[in-house]
Short mmCIF file of C-alpha atoms in Angstrom, two decimals:
data_model
loop_
_atom_site.label_atom_id
_atom_site.label_comp_id
_atom_site.label_asym_id
_atom_site.label_seq_id
_atom_site.Cartn_x
_atom_site.Cartn_y
_atom_site.Cartn_z
CA MET B 18 -63.60 -70.08 -118.21
CA GLN B 19 -63.01 -66.41 -118.81
CA GLN B 20 -59.47 -65.10 -119.04
CA SER B 21 -58.41 -62.19 -116.87
CA ALA B 22 -58.11 -58.87 -118.68
CA VAL B 23 -55.16 -57.93 -116.44
CA PRO B 24 -51.86 -59.57 -117.31
CA GLU B 25 -50.20 -61.73 -114.66
CA LEU B 26 -48.19 -59.63 -112.30
CA ALA B 27 -44.61 -60.58 -111.53
CA HIS B 28 -44.91 -59.97 -107.78
CA THR B 29 -47.69 -62.52 -107.28
CA HIS B 30 -45.23 -65.42 -107.44
CA THR B 31 -43.28 -66.11 -104.24
CA ARG B 32 -39.58 -66.46 -104.43
CA PRO B 33 -37.07 -67.41 -101.71
CA ILE B 34 -36.23 -63.72 -101.19
CA HIS B 35 -39.84 -63.10 -100.13
CA TRP B 36 -39.61 -65.81 -97.46
CA VAL B 37 -36.29 -64.41 -96.20
CA ALA B 38 -37.77 -60.93 -95.95
CA THR B 39 -40.83 -62.21 -94.08
CA ALA B 40 -38.72 -64.26 -91.65
CA THR B 41 -36.46 -61.27 -91.00
CA ALA B 42 -39.43 -59.04 -90.26
CA VAL B 43 -40.99 -61.57 -87.85
CA ALA B 44 -37.63 -62.07 -86.08
CA GLY B 45 -37.28 -58.30 -85.71
CA VAL B 46 -40.73 -57.97 -84.13
CA VAL B 47 -40.03 -60.83 -81.70
CA ALA B 48 -36.63 -59.39 -80.73
CA LEU B 49 -38.08 -55.93 -80.23
CA SER B 50 -40.93 -57.26 -78.08
CA SER B 51 -38.49 -59.04 -75.78
CA VAL B 52 -36.50 -55.83 -75.26
CA VAL B 53 -39.43 -53.46 -74.83
CA GLN B 54 -41.58 -54.66 -71.92
CA PRO B 55 -44.41 -52.87 -70.15
CA GLY B 56 -43.82 -51.78 -66.56
CA SER B 57 -45.02 -53.97 -63.71
CA ALA B 58 -48.63 -53.53 -62.70
CA THR B 59 -49.39 -52.05 -59.32
CA ALA B 60 -52.71 -51.69 -57.60
CA ALA B 61 -53.50 -48.25 -56.29
CA THR B 62 -55.47 -49.09 -53.17
CA GLY B 63 -53.88 -46.48 -50.99
CA ALA B 64 -50.62 -46.35 -49.15
CA GLN B 65 -50.02 -49.74 -47.59
CA PRO B 66 -46.85 -50.66 -45.77
CA LYS B 67 -44.77 -53.41 -47.30
CA THR B 68 -44.86 -56.66 -45.35
CA VAL B 69 -41.46 -57.95 -44.44
CA HIS B 70 -41.28 -61.61 -43.49
CA VAL B 71 -38.63 -62.29 -40.93
CA ALA B 72 -37.39 -65.85 -40.67
CA VAL B 73 -38.28 -67.22 -37.26
CA ALA B 74 -36.36 -70.14 -35.79
CA PRO B 75 -38.51 -73.12 -34.85
CA PRO B 76 -38.92 -73.76 -31.14
CA GLY B 77 -36.49 -76.23 -29.63
CA THR B 78 -37.31 -79.04 -27.23
CA ASN B 79 -34.80 -78.14 -24.50
CA GLY B 80 -36.55 -77.11 -21.29
CA VAL B 81 -40.03 -77.98 -22.59
CA GLU B 82 -42.29 -79.61 -19.97
CA PHE B 83 -43.86 -82.58 -21.76
CA PRO B 84 -47.08 -84.00 -20.22
CA LEU B 85 -45.34 -87.31 -19.63
CA ASN B 86 -44.88 -89.06 -16.27
CA CYS B 87 -41.48 -90.77 -16.36
CA GLY B 88 -40.94 -91.20 -12.61
CA PRO B 89 -37.23 -91.31 -11.77
CA VAL B 90 -36.05 -91.42 -15.41
CA LYS B 91 -36.04 -88.52 -17.85
CA ALA B 92 -38.04 -87.92 -21.01
CA VAL B 93 -36.16 -88.49 -24.28
CA VAL B 94 -36.97 -86.74 -27.56
CA ALA B 95 -36.62 -89.60 -30.04
CA LYS B 96 -37.59 -87.68 -33.20
CA GLN B 97 -38.55 -84.16 -34.10
CA ALA B 98 -39.46 -82.10 -37.16
CA SER B 99 -40.32 -78.44 -37.67
CA GLY B 100 -42.57 -76.56 -40.05
CA ASP B 101 -45.43 -74.09 -40.21
CA LEU B 102 -48.42 -76.30 -39.40
CA ASP B 103 -51.06 -73.58 -38.98
CA GLY B 104 -50.04 -71.19 -41.77
CA ASP B 105 -49.26 -68.23 -39.50
CA GLY B 106 -45.70 -67.84 -40.81
CA ARG B 107 -44.15 -69.11 -37.55
CA PRO B 108 -42.84 -72.68 -37.44
CA GLU B 109 -43.92 -75.25 -34.89
CA THR B 110 -41.92 -78.28 -33.77
CA VAL B 111 -43.46 -81.74 -33.47
CA ALA B 112 -41.62 -84.09 -31.11
CA VAL B 113 -41.88 -87.83 -30.53
CA VAL B 114 -41.04 -88.33 -26.84
CA HIS B 115 -40.82 -91.34 -24.52
CA CYS B 116 -39.40 -92.16 -21.11
CA ASP B 117 -35.76 -93.26 -21.07
CA SER B 118 -36.07 -96.97 -20.33
CA SER B 119 -33.26 -99.48 -20.09
CA MET B 120 -35.62 -102.35 -20.94
CA GLY B 121 -38.57 -102.86 -23.25
CA THR B 122 -40.17 -100.45 -25.64
CA PRO B 123 -41.62 -97.46 -23.81
CA PRO B 124 -44.70 -95.93 -25.45
CA ASP B 125 -44.32 -92.68 -27.36
CA GLY B 126 -46.12 -89.39 -27.02
CA VAL B 127 -46.32 -86.95 -29.95
CA TYR B 128 -46.48 -83.27 -29.03
CA VAL B 129 -46.74 -79.99 -30.96
CA ILE B 130 -44.53 -77.24 -29.54
CA THR B 131 -44.81 -73.54 -30.31
CA ARG B 132 -43.13 -70.39 -29.10
CA PRO B 133 -45.19 -67.37 -28.03
CA SER B 134 -45.03 -64.38 -30.40
CA ASP B 135 -43.11 -62.44 -27.75
CA GLY B 136 -40.27 -64.98 -28.05
CA GLY B 137 -40.89 -66.60 -24.67
CA THR B 138 -40.25 -70.18 -23.61
CA PRO B 139 -41.49 -72.89 -26.02
CA ARG B 140 -44.47 -74.88 -24.74
CA VAL B 141 -46.62 -77.86 -25.71
CA VAL B 142 -49.88 -76.73 -27.36
CA ALA B 143 -51.26 -80.06 -28.58
CA THR B 144 -50.90 -83.78 -27.90
CA LEU B 145 -51.32 -85.92 -31.00
CA VAL B 146 -50.51 -89.30 -29.38
CA LYS B 147 -50.77 -90.00 -25.64
CA PRO B 148 -48.28 -92.40 -24.07
CA GLN B 149 -51.23 -94.05 -22.26
CA ASP B 150 -52.36 -95.36 -25.68
CA ARG B 151 -49.31 -97.71 -25.70
CA LEU B 152 -48.23 -96.76 -29.22
CA THR B 153 -44.78 -96.63 -30.78
CA VAL B 154 -44.24 -94.08 -33.57
CA THR B 155 -42.33 -94.96 -36.74
CA ASP B 156 -42.08 -93.35 -40.19
CA PHE B 157 -42.47 -89.92 -38.62
CA SER B 158 -42.65 -86.94 -41.03
CA LEU B 159 -43.88 -83.39 -41.45
CA ARG B 160 -44.91 -82.53 -45.03
CA ALA B 161 -47.32 -80.07 -46.61
CA ARG B 162 -48.45 -78.71 -43.22
CA ALA B 163 -49.38 -82.21 -42.01
CA VAL B 164 -47.80 -84.60 -39.51
CA GLY B 165 -47.57 -88.19 -40.67
CA ALA B 166 -46.57 -91.34 -38.79
CA THR B 167 -47.03 -95.06 -38.61
CA LEU B 168 -48.32 -96.19 -35.23
CA LEU B 169 -47.39 -99.60 -33.87
CA GLY B 170 -49.84 -100.85 -31.26
CA TYR B 171 -51.46 -103.82 -29.63
CA SER B 172 -54.67 -105.68 -30.35
CA SER B 173 -55.18 -106.44 -26.63
CA ASP B 174 -53.58 -105.92 -23.21
CA ALA B 175 -52.36 -109.54 -23.40
CA VAL B 176 -49.86 -108.67 -26.16
CA PRO B 177 -46.43 -108.00 -24.57
CA ASN B 178 -44.88 -104.52 -24.92
CA CYS B 179 -41.96 -105.97 -26.87
CA CYS B 180 -44.08 -107.16 -29.74
CA PRO B 181 -46.69 -104.76 -31.18
CA ASP B 182 -49.07 -106.62 -33.48
CA LEU B 183 -50.93 -103.71 -35.16
CA LYS B 184 -49.63 -101.14 -37.64
CA THR B 185 -51.74 -98.06 -38.42
CA PRO B 186 -50.86 -95.12 -40.67
CA ALA B 187 -51.99 -91.76 -39.28
CA LYS B 188 -52.00 -88.14 -40.37
CA TRP B 189 -52.82 -84.96 -38.42
CA GLN B 190 -53.65 -81.61 -39.95
CA TRP B 191 -54.63 -78.25 -38.43
CA ASN B 192 -58.20 -77.26 -39.33
CA GLY B 193 -58.08 -73.74 -37.85
CA THR B 194 -59.04 -74.72 -34.29
CA ALA B 195 -57.52 -78.16 -33.62
CA PHE B 196 -55.40 -80.94 -35.10
CA ILE B 197 -57.65 -83.47 -36.81
CA ARG B 198 -56.45 -87.04 -37.21
CA SER B 199 -57.15 -89.06 -40.29
CA SER B 200 -56.01 -92.61 -40.89
CA PRO B 201 -55.17 -93.21 -44.55
CA GLY B 202 -55.69 -96.95 -44.02
CA ALA B 203 -57.07 -99.34 -41.45
CA ALA B 204 -54.93 -101.02 -38.81
CA ARG B 205 -53.34 -104.20 -40.00
CA GLY B 206 -51.23 -106.91 -38.43
CA VAL B 207 -47.47 -106.41 -38.30
#
């Protein structure tokens, strides 16, 4: 092996002071980069007005005419939840409603209520469960723009109203034109 003609240089060996100097320099660059930030980016697409979102109260159920025939008794809102189901920035209310009965288990109806953009009277815009279907709604929820519930029903007309024998999970979601029902699982005995 041939020996180098140049003598070994003193600065080619690292010493702790070299590491301290390097660490100090890196820390200085990091600190400076956290203080000096570029301005926020803006797109220059022309003068556009800023959109201001105003919080809108969800429609209530008082005074709403539910498509439910209760005869001499009144309709009772058993459960309700509110949220923006169609993504328009205005909340809807979903109500589980049945006739006020002193005996038995009256069937539920599930209705979507909205308020017109002019702030008028809330009204029913969709029926998710009809009382004629003889279903009772449990585990009612509104999450991620979807309505969820467990539906208790009957395998035949011979099953008494007191004792539903089928349990079916259901979910409804707005598809842009209507609420579409999906059942995460099949009906099973209670």
